[in-house]
Amino acid sequence: ATAQTGATARGERVTPRRPPRRRRPRPSNAELLRLALSRSSSYAIRPSTVAAEEFFSDVPTPVDYGNHTAEQEDGWRTLPRRVNILAESLRAAVDEYDPEDPRNKWGGGGLLPGNPSETRRLEFAAAVFSRAPPDFLRSFRRWFDAALDYRCQTWDRQCGGMTNEEEEEEIDHWDDGPGWDEGKTYESLRELGWLDAKLARPLGEALHDSIRAGLKERVGGQYYESNLMEAASLWKEEVTAPWVRDLVGEDTYEQDGWANRLDCAFSECFCDVRIGEMFDIVADWPDSYPAVEELRGALERTSLHGRLASNLRAALCRRLVHPGAATAQIIDVYVSTINVLREIDPSDGLLDAVSGPVRACLRGRADTVRCIVTSLTDDEQAGGDLYEELRRMDARPLEQAQVDSDDEGDAPDHEWMPAPKHRGVLGKGAAISSVSGGSDILSMLVNIYGSKELFVNEYRVMLAHKLLSNLDFVTDKEVQNLELLKLRFGELSMRSCEIMIKDLDDSKRINSNIHSTMKNRENEKQRKAEEEGIMKDIDNAADNAIVDAAIVSNIFWPALQKEPLKHHPRIKSHLDDFSLEYAKLKNPRRLVWLDQLGTVTVELEAIEEDEEGMPQVLSREFSCSPLQATLISYFEDQDRWTAGELAEKTGAAEDAVRKRMGLFVNGRVVQTIRSGISGDVAYELSTLEEATAVEEEEGEEDRCHVDEDAHDDDGGVGVSSEAQEAEETEAYESYIVGMLTNLGQLPLERIHDMLKMYVTGSEHRYDRTPRQLAELLKKMAKDGRVEVGADGMYKLVKK
């Protein structure tokens, strides 16, 4: 018992002894040589060896490519004939198969016993492919390409889908048919058994290339029609599927599921074609919706979302994100990209994987916020995506629109959907994030900067432009836009804008009261007047209101232009009368005029040409700025002024005077002349006699050589985001100087917190980031106002 279990009485394990192995006697060198010679002679006379050598004996002369040789381009044309001969040799070898032949034994020849057909097939395949050149499979690829091309051209001729020139060219190319007996040749390939394993790769590549070329011809560039994929699928069923069925055989076609394999290849090729055109599809949205809908169905079957994301991202970087593209155009394409990718993937996984470069480009452009706000509110953008986005019936505040739809704290609703199966295909940046997941388009644009204050401030500047340029005091459109923006940005953020519109409405009412009071006073003077001519003049002055004022609350409006201007005495008298009436109406309030702002309409006599081209004097109305109105008013006092004299009278720069006078020179109200020996530029009222003389002596170009920027006037509005930012920066600097004066040295974080605490309650808002504050302090240090120590503490420079 102990010996059988391999253990001793003590419980120790004992290794049993094995009987010694008998070693075979080592064959002598003579026996080894005799065995090798017998095997080599048997290989040399095998049918497979003879057939393989005959198969490659008819190959065209190879072309040397250095490290390998390749058949000539037309070498594939002999393949059908050689395959038929090889198949005949295989059939003969199967018929002559002798199981008693030592070469067919398992130990002697190494072939499978019991199945002569399979044995010979493996033997022939080994013999052929062991002698094949490196590009042997490439020849089969060319053969399959030619066979599919022949089927496609035949189908096109039968369906009449070719032009006459294409038909003549293809008829000449395939005049004698494909050049081989398809039935016999394909049967030979099936007998050889190469289609399943040996030729699977060239066959698959040929099928994909043929389907891709057919789809590109039938659906490429066509984005506006529906059911294009279904129509192209009919071509696949009538051309590609029959050829594959003839090639592999009916039974194999059904057993191996070739129909499903062709459908999968067709969907992949359709996705490849559409992915290559994705940028154009995005640019043509929403007209390209049919193409997007078909692509979505194809992607669900193929899961090629990762390829779509990488290709579209590269196309956006190459064709959109570059300095030559306008910001408004980039925004439009970005919005279209959001719409297209959300049709394909509502979870925004694709969008997060694609939109990174576009968002970075928009974040780096200075006019992005202005373009977005303009697209939201400008009537000229009616019908645009952003214009309609602001007017959505289901619009939500930005804080709610940015909530992640997969937040575990929220109970799922009936529309909840699980994460798509292609999430893992998109890569690292494809997870749903708070930037886009569940957000609408406007919230995604706002999140480019991470703060809505930039958009609110830009809208304030734009609203100030519109209100100050609104001479009729009609604010219906601005009120509508403001109410829509309040729904998205919140009422508190739009409080200043609401007050700005209210200021304009109050100005309309105050102007009406003041005009009514002044008219009543003039009518009272008229009744007391005794001279008829004077009464007529007073009546004309009473009926025509001279001044309309936009009275603004300075603390709620953006920075306005405050450059001083000396008005002409007649203009100043009208402004003083209006100020006096306002002081009586709104006591104790007083008006502080922004002299450079506003719009003035003046009626002037200008030289015009009649139908015959002769000059004549006509009255024209000019809309100009207060500075221009003051300049032209001085010509009522005297006919000639130099630019220096006008600059001294108005207090404006001489260059500004020359630029503003260009409006009246081009309008042929005044003309430029050279004054005195110095040759200074002077202006003189145009007369009909001088205009006639100039018409005879000089041409139009010689007469009106005025700077082209003469009309580039701001219209007296004087509102800009740059001026507002400069004013805010000046306020921040004063706060910083005060902090450092009272508290000594402070770190960056402490300065940032104190600015948020104290500046917010003033007329300015502090919305800078610590990085932006560091840039401001760096600028102050460069100007010699503050200095920073090695410990990061800022302090004032002692002078």
PDB file of N, CA and C in Angstrom, residues 708-749:
ATOM      1  N   GLU A 708     -11.202 109.705 -48.415  1.00  0.00           N
ATOM      2  CA  GLU A 708     -12.313 108.755 -48.485  1.00  0.00           C
ATOM      3  C   GLU A 708     -12.926 108.498 -47.115  1.00  0.00           C
ATOM      4  N   ASP A 709     -12.203 108.831 -46.050  1.00  0.00           N
ATOM      5  CA  ASP A 709     -12.734 108.599 -44.716  1.00  0.00           C
ATOM      6  C   ASP A 709     -13.610 109.746 -44.239  1.00  0.00           C
ATOM      7  N   ALA A 710     -13.998 110.654 -45.149  1.00  0.00           N
ATOM      8  CA  ALA A 710     -14.790 111.797 -44.729  1.00  0.00           C
ATOM      9  C   ALA A 710     -16.137 111.383 -44.179  1.00  0.00           C
ATOM     10  N   HIS A 711     -16.690 110.284 -44.671  1.00  0.00           N
ATOM     11  CA  HIS A 711     -18.000 109.835 -44.211  1.00  0.00           C
ATOM     12  C   HIS A 711     -17.895 108.821 -43.092  1.00  0.00           C
ATOM     13  N   ASP A 712     -16.686 108.450 -42.679  1.00  0.00           N
ATOM     14  CA  ASP A 712     -16.536 107.474 -41.605  1.00  0.00           C
ATOM     15  C   ASP A 712     -16.720 108.151 -40.260  1.00  0.00           C
ATOM     16  N   ASP A 713     -17.873 108.721 -40.074  1.00  0.00           N
ATOM     17  CA  ASP A 713     -18.179 109.397 -38.820  1.00  0.00           C
ATOM     18  C   ASP A 713     -19.036 108.484 -37.970  1.00  0.00           C
ATOM     19  N   ASP A 714     -18.891 108.600 -36.667  1.00  0.00           N
ATOM     20  CA  ASP A 714     -19.630 107.732 -35.765  1.00  0.00           C
ATOM     21  C   ASP A 714     -21.056 108.178 -35.543  1.00  0.00           C
ATOM     22  N   GLY A 715     -21.496 109.205 -36.249  1.00  0.00           N
ATOM     23  CA  GLY A 715     -22.867 109.646 -36.110  1.00  0.00           C
ATOM     24  C   GLY A 715     -23.153 110.329 -34.794  1.00  0.00           C
ATOM     25  N   GLY A 716     -22.138 110.689 -34.044  1.00  0.00           N
ATOM     26  CA  GLY A 716     -22.357 111.357 -32.779  1.00  0.00           C
ATOM     27  C   GLY A 716     -22.817 110.456 -31.665  1.00  0.00           C
ATOM     28  N   VAL A 717     -22.703 109.141 -31.827  1.00  0.00           N
ATOM     29  CA  VAL A 717     -23.147 108.221 -30.784  1.00  0.00           C
ATOM     30  C   VAL A 717     -22.079 108.111 -29.709  1.00  0.00           C
ATOM     31  N   GLY A 718     -20.856 107.767 -30.068  1.00  0.00           N
ATOM     32  CA  GLY A 718     -19.736 107.802 -29.143  1.00  0.00           C
ATOM     33  C   GLY A 718     -19.789 106.776 -28.031  1.00  0.00           C
ATOM     34  N   VAL A 719     -20.327 105.568 -28.304  1.00  0.00           N
ATOM     35  CA  VAL A 719     -20.357 104.496 -27.309  1.00  0.00           C
ATOM     36  C   VAL A 719     -19.498 103.367 -27.829  1.00  0.00           C
ATOM     37  N   SER A 720     -18.610 102.847 -26.982  1.00  0.00           N
ATOM     38  CA  SER A 720     -17.767 101.736 -27.398  1.00  0.00           C
ATOM     39  C   SER A 720     -17.409 100.908 -26.185  1.00  0.00           C
ATOM     40  N   SER A 721     -17.259  99.602 -26.421  1.00  0.00           N
ATOM     41  CA  SER A 721     -16.857  98.709 -25.343  1.00  0.00           C
ATOM     42  C   SER A 721     -15.436  99.010 -24.892  1.00  0.00           C
ATOM     43  N   GLU A 722     -14.582  99.500 -25.826  1.00  0.00           N
ATOM     44  CA  GLU A 722     -13.213  99.839 -25.449  1.00  0.00           C
ATOM     45  C   GLU A 722     -13.190 101.007 -24.472  1.00  0.00           C
ATOM     46  N   ALA A 723     -14.037 102.027 -24.743  1.00  0.00           N
ATOM     47  CA  ALA A 723     -14.087 103.163 -23.826  1.00  0.00           C
ATOM     48  C   ALA A 723     -14.629 102.760 -22.468  1.00  0.00           C
ATOM     49  N   GLN A 724     -15.641 101.873 -22.471  1.00  0.00           N
ATOM     50  CA  GLN A 724     -16.181 101.399 -21.210  1.00  0.00           C
ATOM     51  C   GLN A 724     -15.139 100.611 -20.425  1.00  0.00           C
ATOM     52  N   GLU A 725     -14.387  99.765 -21.116  1.00  0.00           N
ATOM     53  CA  GLU A 725     -13.355  98.982 -20.444  1.00  0.00           C
ATOM     54  C   GLU A 725     -12.266  99.886 -19.897  1.00  0.00           C
ATOM     55  N   ALA A 726     -11.905 100.932 -20.656  1.00  0.00           N
ATOM     56  CA  ALA A 726     -10.884 101.862 -20.176  1.00  0.00           C
ATOM     57  C   ALA A 726     -11.359 102.595 -18.922  1.00  0.00           C
ATOM     58  N   GLU A 727     -12.637 102.971 -18.905  1.00  0.00           N
ATOM     59  CA  GLU A 727     -13.170 103.658 -17.724  1.00  0.00           C
ATOM     60  C   GLU A 727     -13.200 102.730 -16.517  1.00  0.00           C
ATOM     61  N   GLU A 728     -13.589 101.461 -16.750  1.00  0.00           N
ATOM     62  CA  GLU A 728     -13.612 100.511 -15.645  1.00  0.00           C
ATOM     63  C   GLU A 728     -12.200 100.245 -15.133  1.00  0.00           C
ATOM     64  N   THR A 729     -11.238 100.129 -16.046  1.00  0.00           N
ATOM     65  CA  THR A 729      -9.854  99.892 -15.629  1.00  0.00           C
ATOM     66  C   THR A 729      -9.338 101.049 -14.787  1.00  0.00           C
ATOM     67  N   GLU A 730      -9.681 102.247 -15.187  1.00  0.00           N
ATOM     68  CA  GLU A 730      -9.264 103.415 -14.403  1.00  0.00           C
ATOM     69  C   GLU A 730      -9.868 103.380 -13.004  1.00  0.00           C
ATOM     70  N   ALA A 731     -11.123 102.945 -12.911  1.00  0.00           N
ATOM     71  CA  ALA A 731     -11.755 102.842 -11.591  1.00  0.00           C
ATOM     72  C   ALA A 731     -11.092 101.757 -10.750  1.00  0.00           C
ATOM     73  N   TYR A 732     -10.766 100.625 -11.373  1.00  0.00           N
ATOM     74  CA  TYR A 732     -10.095  99.556 -10.627  1.00  0.00           C
ATOM     75  C   TYR A 732      -8.733 100.022 -10.105  1.00  0.00           C
ATOM     76  N   GLU A 733      -8.016 100.747 -10.940  1.00  0.00           N
ATOM     77  CA  GLU A 733      -6.695 101.223 -10.517  1.00  0.00           C
ATOM     78  C   GLU A 733      -6.799 102.171  -9.326  1.00  0.00           C
ATOM     79  N   SER A 734      -7.839 103.022  -9.331  1.00  0.00           N
ATOM     80  CA  SER A 734      -7.998 103.938  -8.198  1.00  0.00           C
ATOM     81  C   SER A 734      -8.314 103.170  -6.919  1.00  0.00           C
ATOM     82  N   TYR A 735      -9.128 102.111  -7.022  1.00  0.00           N
ATOM     83  CA  TYR A 735      -9.416 101.279  -5.854  1.00  0.00           C
ATOM     84  C   TYR A 735      -8.145 100.586  -5.350  1.00  0.00           C
ATOM     85  N   ILE A 736      -7.322 100.083  -6.275  1.00  0.00           N
ATOM     86  CA  ILE A 736      -6.097  99.385  -5.893  1.00  0.00           C
ATOM     87  C   ILE A 736      -5.136 100.343  -5.195  1.00  0.00           C
ATOM     88  N   VAL A 737      -5.002 101.541  -5.728  1.00  0.00           N
ATOM     89  CA  VAL A 737      -4.121 102.533  -5.097  1.00  0.00           C
ATOM     90  C   VAL A 737      -4.616 102.861  -3.696  1.00  0.00           C
ATOM     91  N   GLY A 738      -5.940 102.982  -3.532  1.00  0.00           N
ATOM     92  CA  GLY A 738      -6.483 103.263  -2.200  1.00  0.00           C
ATOM     93  C   GLY A 738      -6.226 102.130  -1.213  1.00  0.00           C
ATOM     94  N   MET A 739      -6.382 100.884  -1.673  1.00  0.00           N
ATOM     95  CA  MET A 739      -6.119  99.737  -0.795  1.00  0.00           C
ATOM     96  C   MET A 739      -4.669  99.712  -0.336  1.00  0.00           C
ATOM     97  N   LEU A 740      -3.756  99.852  -1.288  1.00  0.00           N
ATOM     98  CA  LEU A 740      -2.338  99.777  -0.950  1.00  0.00           C
ATOM     99  C   LEU A 740      -1.896 100.971  -0.106  1.00  0.00           C
ATOM    100  N   THR A 741      -2.558 102.101  -0.269  1.00  0.00           N
ATOM    101  CA  THR A 741      -2.228 103.270   0.549  1.00  0.00           C
ATOM    102  C   THR A 741      -2.634 103.059   2.005  1.00  0.00           C
ATOM    103  N   ASN A 742      -3.810 102.473   2.220  1.00  0.00           N
ATOM    104  CA  ASN A 742      -4.320 102.301   3.586  1.00  0.00           C
ATOM    105  C   ASN A 742      -3.800 101.043   4.268  1.00  0.00           C
ATOM    106  N   LEU A 743      -3.586  99.966   3.498  1.00  0.00           N
ATOM    107  CA  LEU A 743      -3.244  98.676   4.097  1.00  0.00           C
ATOM    108  C   LEU A 743      -1.806  98.250   3.853  1.00  0.00           C
ATOM    109  N   GLY A 744      -1.037  99.021   3.139  1.00  0.00           N
ATOM    110  CA  GLY A 744       0.354  98.653   2.887  1.00  0.00           C
ATOM    111  C   GLY A 744       0.465  97.680   1.736  1.00  0.00           C
ATOM    112  N   GLN A 745       1.081  96.541   1.956  1.00  0.00           N
ATOM    113  CA  GLN A 745       1.249  95.553   0.900  1.00  0.00           C
ATOM    114  C   GLN A 745       0.212  94.446   1.043  1.00  0.00           C
ATOM    115  N   LEU A 746      -0.257  93.962  -0.128  1.00  0.00           N
ATOM    116  CA  LEU A 746      -1.321  92.957  -0.171  1.00  0.00           C
ATOM    117  C   LEU A 746      -0.993  91.919  -1.235  1.00  0.00           C
ATOM    118  N   PRO A 747      -1.416  90.671  -1.032  1.00  0.00           N
ATOM    119  CA  PRO A 747      -1.242  89.662  -2.091  1.00  0.00           C
ATOM    120  C   PRO A 747      -2.337  89.791  -3.147  1.00  0.00           C
ATOM    121  N   LEU A 748      -2.152  89.077  -4.236  1.00  0.00           N
ATOM    122  CA  LEU A 748      -3.097  89.149  -5.351  1.00  0.00           C
ATOM    123  C   LEU A 748      -4.484  88.675  -4.921  1.00  0.00           C
ATOM    124  N   GLU A 749      -4.557  87.588  -4.162  1.00  0.00           N
ATOM    125  CA  GLU A 749      -5.859  87.044  -3.782  1.00  0.00           C
ATOM    126  C   GLU A 749      -6.634  88.031  -2.910  1.00  0.00           C
TER     127      GLU A 749
END
